[in-house]
Amino acid sequence: MTTRRLLLSAALAGTLAGALPAGARADTPPALVEKREFRFENYTTRGGATIPTVRTGYQTAGKLNAAGDNAVLITHFFSGNSHAFGQLQPGGPLGWWDAIIGPGKPIDTERFFVVAADTMVNLNAADQHTITTGPASVNPSTGRPWAMSFPVVSIRDFVEVQKRLLDSLGVRRLALVAGPSMGSLQAIEWAVAYPEMVERVMPAIGTGEMDAWMLGWLDLWAAPIRMDPNWRNGDYYAQGREPPLRGLTEALKLVTLHSRDRGWAEQFGRRPAEGQDPARRIQDRFAIEQWVESAASARAKQADANSFLYLARANQLFLNEYPGTEAALARSRARWMVVPSRNDRVFPIEYSEDLVKNLQRAGRPVTMAPLSGGLGHLEGVAGMAQAEAPIRSFLAP
């Protein structure tokens, strides 16, 4: 299997497993990182609800300086977690942005103290390397999983939990906040919520606005889960009950194909799945159908359906506390570099072009570094090595 194909397969699972990232030196072993847990009590959500205990997993690389101002926060995408760089164990998968984070890389861990954290309501609630608080967590007042009684949370809530984590680590200022897709939403929300703390922002494959088009797409992503009889309005955690894996798989099929592009799909052509003939039997499938089904089904076994729904809502609530995008961005004091993918089907490049125009109107310094390739939206995860030179320039002292 080629390196490119390995990247494609692994990106679905949230890590670029089994492939050497572009730009990495073959003679340099990947850095080992430790997954840690941060917890605090009695968090009040932006909607006014109380969560008795919040747990989040995180990893770091590099050292924080005495001034506490050389920190970089990496925020993850919808199906990702904090494993953005390094390896959690020898021989394990590389972090999803390992190509650009590490010693001597564009985000240089010999210069910066880099932090990445799991979000609340993380999709990977069943994964041993993810630590999160959400609908699959136990509600201490009932002794049972929260399910759909868990409070609604927003991208801003993700930021507030990250702020408490950074405070606990002694971080006073962020030299950079960066992330792809949902990570870009968090990066932008950081620049708006804490303008005095953020020096630079690098949103990749994202948008500055959650418009009606995207609200509708997120609803479509989530719809198959609600249609699965095993969902039971979110009450599927009890012993003996089957989780809504069929609905979750269908939801992840939508995400999987939506986040790719025609160039990626060319590898399948119109050929049937092995041993099948769609021209003769209606139940037989094409190779592309079988691949998407197989990939999404495997992904669903490590994911939580309710968390998917909460994540979709959190994305829909991006910058919801401000009267509009321009008013929100006007609060920022940071320098910006926007990194779109030319063939993005989730956040088409015009979303990034609009973000750049809004930042220019707000008087903020901004550049754009578009990515090319056949991966579509996923170019901002698997193809970020393309942006090595612009990132180095952006982060130059």
mmCIF file of N, CA and C in Angstrom, residues 314-382:
data_model
loop_
_atom_site.group_PDB
_atom_site.id
_atom_site.type_symbol
_atom_site.label_atom_id
_atom_site.label_comp_id
_atom_site.label_asym_id
_atom_site.label_seq_id
_atom_site.Cartn_x
_atom_site.Cartn_y
_atom_site.Cartn_z
ATOM 1 N N ALA A 314 -22.608 21.645 19.083
ATOM 2 C CA ALA A 314 -21.540 22.563 19.477
ATOM 3 C C ALA A 314 -21.022 23.334 18.270
ATOM 4 N N ASN A 315 -20.870 22.652 17.133
ATOM 5 C CA ASN A 315 -20.439 23.323 15.907
ATOM 6 C C ASN A 315 -21.479 24.333 15.439
ATOM 7 N N GLN A 316 -22.744 23.962 15.540
ATOM 8 C CA GLN A 316 -23.808 24.883 15.132
ATOM 9 C C GLN A 316 -23.811 26.153 15.980
ATOM 10 N N LEU A 317 -23.283 26.082 17.201
ATOM 11 C CA LEU A 317 -23.283 27.225 18.118
ATOM 12 C C LEU A 317 -21.993 28.050 18.045
ATOM 13 N N PHE A 318 -21.190 27.821 17.027
ATOM 14 C CA PHE A 318 -19.953 28.582 16.835
ATOM 15 C C PHE A 318 -20.235 30.078 16.771
ATOM 16 N N LEU A 319 -19.522 30.851 17.599
ATOM 17 C CA LEU A 319 -19.640 32.320 17.673
ATOM 18 C C LEU A 319 -21.076 32.782 17.903
ATOM 19 N N ASN A 320 -21.885 31.948 18.564
ATOM 20 C CA ASN A 320 -23.305 32.287 18.740
ATOM 21 C C ASN A 320 -23.534 33.394 19.751
ATOM 22 N N GLU A 321 -22.505 33.807 20.496
ATOM 23 C CA GLU A 321 -22.685 34.828 21.535
ATOM 24 C C GLU A 321 -22.476 36.246 21.009
ATOM 25 N N TYR A 322 -22.254 36.376 19.715
ATOM 26 C CA TYR A 322 -21.963 37.680 19.130
ATOM 27 C C TYR A 322 -23.021 38.029 18.091
ATOM 28 N N PRO A 323 -23.263 39.317 17.857
ATOM 29 C CA PRO A 323 -24.320 39.704 16.915
ATOM 30 C C PRO A 323 -24.031 39.325 15.469
ATOM 31 N N GLY A 324 -22.787 39.059 15.147
ATOM 32 C CA GLY A 324 -22.430 38.676 13.778
ATOM 33 C C GLY A 324 -20.950 38.405 13.682
ATOM 34 N N THR A 325 -20.530 37.869 12.537
ATOM 35 C CA THR A 325 -19.128 37.502 12.345
ATOM 36 C C THR A 325 -18.213 38.720 12.429
ATOM 37 N N GLU A 326 -18.590 39.799 11.776
ATOM 38 C CA GLU A 326 -17.724 40.976 11.780
ATOM 39 C C GLU A 326 -17.546 41.530 13.182
ATOM 40 N N ALA A 327 -18.631 41.568 13.956
ATOM 41 C CA ALA A 327 -18.545 42.069 15.330
ATOM 42 C C ALA A 327 -17.640 41.177 16.173
ATOM 43 N N ALA A 328 -17.722 39.862 15.940
ATOM 44 C CA ALA A 328 -16.877 38.941 16.695
ATOM 45 C C ALA A 328 -15.407 39.145 16.335
ATOM 46 N N LEU A 329 -15.095 39.138 15.047
ATOM 47 C CA LEU A 329 -13.709 39.229 14.611
ATOM 48 C C LEU A 329 -13.073 40.572 14.954
ATOM 49 N N ALA A 330 -13.897 41.606 15.082
ATOM 50 C CA ALA A 330 -13.378 42.926 15.437
ATOM 51 C C ALA A 330 -12.734 42.921 16.827
ATOM 52 N N ARG A 331 -13.053 41.928 17.649
ATOM 53 C CA ARG A 331 -12.476 41.832 18.988
ATOM 54 C C ARG A 331 -11.029 41.330 18.963
ATOM 55 N N SER A 332 -10.646 40.656 17.905
ATOM 56 C CA SER A 332 -9.325 40.039 17.850
ATOM 57 C C SER A 332 -8.213 41.085 17.743
ATOM 58 N N ARG A 333 -7.076 40.761 18.373
ATOM 59 C CA ARG A 333 -5.874 41.582 18.253
ATOM 60 C C ARG A 333 -4.739 40.791 17.589
ATOM 61 N N ALA A 334 -5.044 39.618 17.109
ATOM 62 C CA ALA A 334 -4.012 38.683 16.651
ATOM 63 C C ALA A 334 -3.620 38.915 15.194
ATOM 64 N N ARG A 335 -2.516 38.268 14.802
ATOM 65 C CA ARG A 335 -2.152 38.108 13.403
ATOM 66 C C ARG A 335 -2.708 36.759 12.933
ATOM 67 N N TRP A 336 -3.112 36.690 11.673
ATOM 68 C CA TRP A 336 -3.824 35.518 11.178
ATOM 69 C C TRP A 336 -3.162 34.926 9.941
ATOM 70 N N MET A 337 -3.213 33.609 9.851
ATOM 71 C CA MET A 337 -2.923 32.917 8.602
ATOM 72 C C MET A 337 -4.016 31.878 8.385
ATOM 73 N N VAL A 338 -4.764 32.050 7.312
ATOM 74 C CA VAL A 338 -5.894 31.181 6.990
ATOM 75 C C VAL A 338 -5.417 30.132 5.988
ATOM 76 N N VAL A 339 -5.708 28.842 6.288
ATOM 77 C CA VAL A 339 -5.215 27.736 5.456
ATOM 78 C C VAL A 339 -6.402 26.926 4.937
ATOM 79 N N PRO A 340 -6.939 27.269 3.774
ATOM 80 C CA PRO A 340 -8.038 26.503 3.188
ATOM 81 C C PRO A 340 -7.524 25.380 2.290
ATOM 82 N N SER A 341 -8.409 24.484 1.909
ATOM 83 C CA SER A 341 -8.134 23.494 0.874
ATOM 84 C C SER A 341 -8.924 23.888 -0.373
ATOM 85 N N ARG A 342 -8.258 23.911 -1.499
ATOM 86 C CA ARG A 342 -8.907 24.377 -2.731
ATOM 87 C C ARG A 342 -10.107 23.512 -3.112
ATOM 88 N N ASN A 343 -10.075 22.229 -2.773
ATOM 89 C CA ASN A 343 -11.139 21.304 -3.170
ATOM 90 C C ASN A 343 -11.994 20.854 -1.986
ATOM 91 N N ASP A 344 -12.075 21.689 -0.964
ATOM 92 C CA ASP A 344 -12.846 21.362 0.237
ATOM 93 C C ASP A 344 -14.336 21.342 -0.085
ATOM 94 N N ARG A 345 -15.025 20.255 0.301
ATOM 95 C CA ARG A 345 -16.475 20.143 0.105
ATOM 96 C C ARG A 345 -17.243 20.428 1.389
ATOM 97 N N VAL A 346 -16.571 20.400 2.537
ATOM 98 C CA VAL A 346 -17.234 20.684 3.816
ATOM 99 C C VAL A 346 -17.289 22.190 4.026
ATOM 100 N N PHE A 347 -16.113 22.826 4.066
ATOM 101 C CA PHE A 347 -16.027 24.285 4.124
ATOM 102 C C PHE A 347 -15.366 24.752 2.825
ATOM 103 N N PRO A 348 -16.144 24.926 1.750
ATOM 104 C CA PRO A 348 -15.558 25.363 0.477
ATOM 105 C C PRO A 348 -14.688 26.606 0.658
ATOM 106 N N ILE A 349 -13.732 26.778 -0.242
ATOM 107 C CA ILE A 349 -12.716 27.808 -0.073
ATOM 108 C C ILE A 349 -13.311 29.211 0.047
ATOM 109 N N GLU A 350 -14.514 29.414 -0.478
ATOM 110 C CA GLU A 350 -15.103 30.765 -0.341
ATOM 111 C C GLU A 350 -15.374 31.131 1.119
ATOM 112 N N TYR A 351 -15.556 30.134 1.992
ATOM 113 C CA TYR A 351 -15.692 30.438 3.423
ATOM 114 C C TYR A 351 -14.409 31.073 3.958
ATOM 115 N N SER A 352 -13.265 30.557 3.552
ATOM 116 C CA SER A 352 -11.992 31.125 3.982
ATOM 117 C C SER A 352 -11.762 32.490 3.348
ATOM 118 N N GLU A 353 -12.169 32.637 2.084
ATOM 119 C CA GLU A 353 -12.034 33.935 1.424
ATOM 120 C C GLU A 353 -12.880 34.984 2.135
ATOM 121 N N ASP A 354 -14.087 34.604 2.555
ATOM 122 C CA ASP A 354 -14.933 35.530 3.313
ATOM 123 C C ASP A 354 -14.301 35.872 4.659
ATOM 124 N N LEU A 355 -13.697 34.869 5.317
ATOM 125 C CA LEU A 355 -13.034 35.118 6.598
ATOM 126 C C LEU A 355 -11.905 36.123 6.421
ATOM 127 N N VAL A 356 -11.114 35.959 5.378
ATOM 128 C CA VAL A 356 -10.016 36.887 5.120
ATOM 129 C C VAL A 356 -10.548 38.307 4.905
ATOM 130 N N LYS A 357 -11.625 38.434 4.132
ATOM 131 C CA LYS A 357 -12.199 39.764 3.889
ATOM 132 C C LYS A 357 -12.704 40.391 5.175
ATOM 133 N N ASN A 358 -13.347 39.609 6.018
ATOM 134 C CA ASN A 358 -13.836 40.132 7.304
ATOM 135 C C ASN A 358 -12.693 40.568 8.200
ATOM 136 N N LEU A 359 -11.609 39.816 8.197
ATOM 137 C CA LEU A 359 -10.448 40.190 9.007
ATOM 138 C C LEU A 359 -9.796 41.460 8.464
ATOM 139 N N GLN A 360 -9.745 41.587 7.155
ATOM 140 C CA GLN A 360 -9.184 42.805 6.559
ATOM 141 C C GLN A 360 -10.034 44.018 6.919
ATOM 142 N N ARG A 361 -11.361 43.838 6.885
ATOM 143 C CA ARG A 361 -12.243 44.943 7.270
ATOM 144 C C ARG A 361 -12.054 45.319 8.737
ATOM 145 N N ALA A 362 -11.695 44.297 9.555
ATOM 146 C CA ALA A 362 -11.463 44.553 10.977
ATOM 147 C C ALA A 362 -10.062 45.109 11.239
ATOM 148 N N GLY A 363 -9.258 45.234 10.174
ATOM 149 C CA GLY A 363 -7.924 45.804 10.320
ATOM 150 C C GLY A 363 -6.891 44.841 10.862
ATOM 151 N N ARG A 364 -7.162 43.541 10.746
ATOM 152 C CA ARG A 364 -6.225 42.553 11.262
ATOM 153 C C ARG A 364 -5.252 42.103 10.163
ATOM 154 N N PRO A 365 -3.964 41.941 10.501
ATOM 155 C CA PRO A 365 -3.001 41.388 9.526
ATOM 156 C C PRO A 365 -3.369 39.944 9.203
ATOM 157 N N VAL A 366 -3.497 39.613 7.923
ATOM 158 C CA VAL A 366 -3.930 38.267 7.551
ATOM 159 C C VAL A 366 -3.315 37.864 6.222
ATOM 160 N N THR A 367 -2.888 36.599 6.144
ATOM 161 C CA THR A 367 -2.435 36.007 4.898
ATOM 162 C C THR A 367 -3.224 34.710 4.687
ATOM 163 N N MET A 368 -3.159 34.184 3.463
ATOM 164 C CA MET A 368 -3.838 32.931 3.169
ATOM 165 C C MET A 368 -2.861 32.005 2.457
ATOM 166 N N ALA A 369 -2.862 30.723 2.860
ATOM 167 C CA ALA A 369 -1.973 29.723 2.278
ATOM 168 C C ALA A 369 -2.785 28.508 1.849
ATOM 169 N N PRO A 370 -3.371 28.531 0.646
ATOM 170 C CA PRO A 370 -4.237 27.429 0.205
ATOM 171 C C PRO A 370 -3.462 26.140 -0.022
ATOM 172 N N LEU A 371 -4.127 25.021 0.272
ATOM 173 C CA LEU A 371 -3.594 23.692 0.033
ATOM 174 C C LEU A 371 -4.200 23.126 -1.239
ATOM 175 N N SER A 372 -3.435 22.301 -1.942
ATOM 176 C CA SER A 372 -3.928 21.634 -3.146
ATOM 177 C C SER A 372 -3.870 20.125 -2.950
ATOM 178 N N GLY A 373 -4.541 19.393 -3.845
ATOM 179 C CA GLY A 373 -4.512 17.939 -3.777
ATOM 180 C C GLY A 373 -5.902 17.352 -3.851
ATOM 181 N N GLY A 374 -5.962 16.043 -3.928
ATOM 182 C CA GLY A 374 -7.231 15.357 -4.127
ATOM 183 C C GLY A 374 -7.964 14.956 -2.880
ATOM 184 N N LEU A 375 -7.452 15.337 -1.705
ATOM 185 C CA LEU A 375 -8.079 14.892 -0.453
ATOM 186 C C LEU A 375 -9.266 15.733 -0.014
ATOM 187 N N GLY A 376 -9.502 16.850 -0.678
ATOM 188 C CA GLY A 376 -10.616 17.696 -0.279
ATOM 189 C C GLY A 376 -10.408 18.286 1.100
ATOM 190 N N HIS A 377 -11.434 18.185 1.945
ATOM 191 C CA HIS A 377 -11.378 18.730 3.292
ATOM 192 C C HIS A 377 -10.205 18.142 4.079
ATOM 193 N N LEU A 378 -9.945 16.872 3.906
ATOM 194 C CA LEU A 378 -8.891 16.192 4.668
ATOM 195 C C LEU A 378 -7.488 16.650 4.304
ATOM 196 N N GLU A 379 -7.355 17.470 3.259
ATOM 197 C CA GLU A 379 -6.036 18.014 2.934
ATOM 198 C C GLU A 379 -5.489 18.804 4.119
ATOM 199 N N GLY A 380 -6.379 19.413 4.903
ATOM 200 C CA GLY A 380 -5.960 20.190 6.066
ATOM 201 C C GLY A 380 -5.545 19.351 7.249
ATOM 202 N N VAL A 381 -5.669 18.025 7.137
ATOM 203 C CA VAL A 381 -5.142 17.110 8.149
ATOM 204 C C VAL A 381 -3.920 16.394 7.585
ATOM 205 N N ALA A 382 -4.104 15.681 6.465
ATOM 206 C CA ALA A 382 -3.042 14.844 5.910
ATOM 207 C C ALA A 382 -2.067 15.603 5.032
#
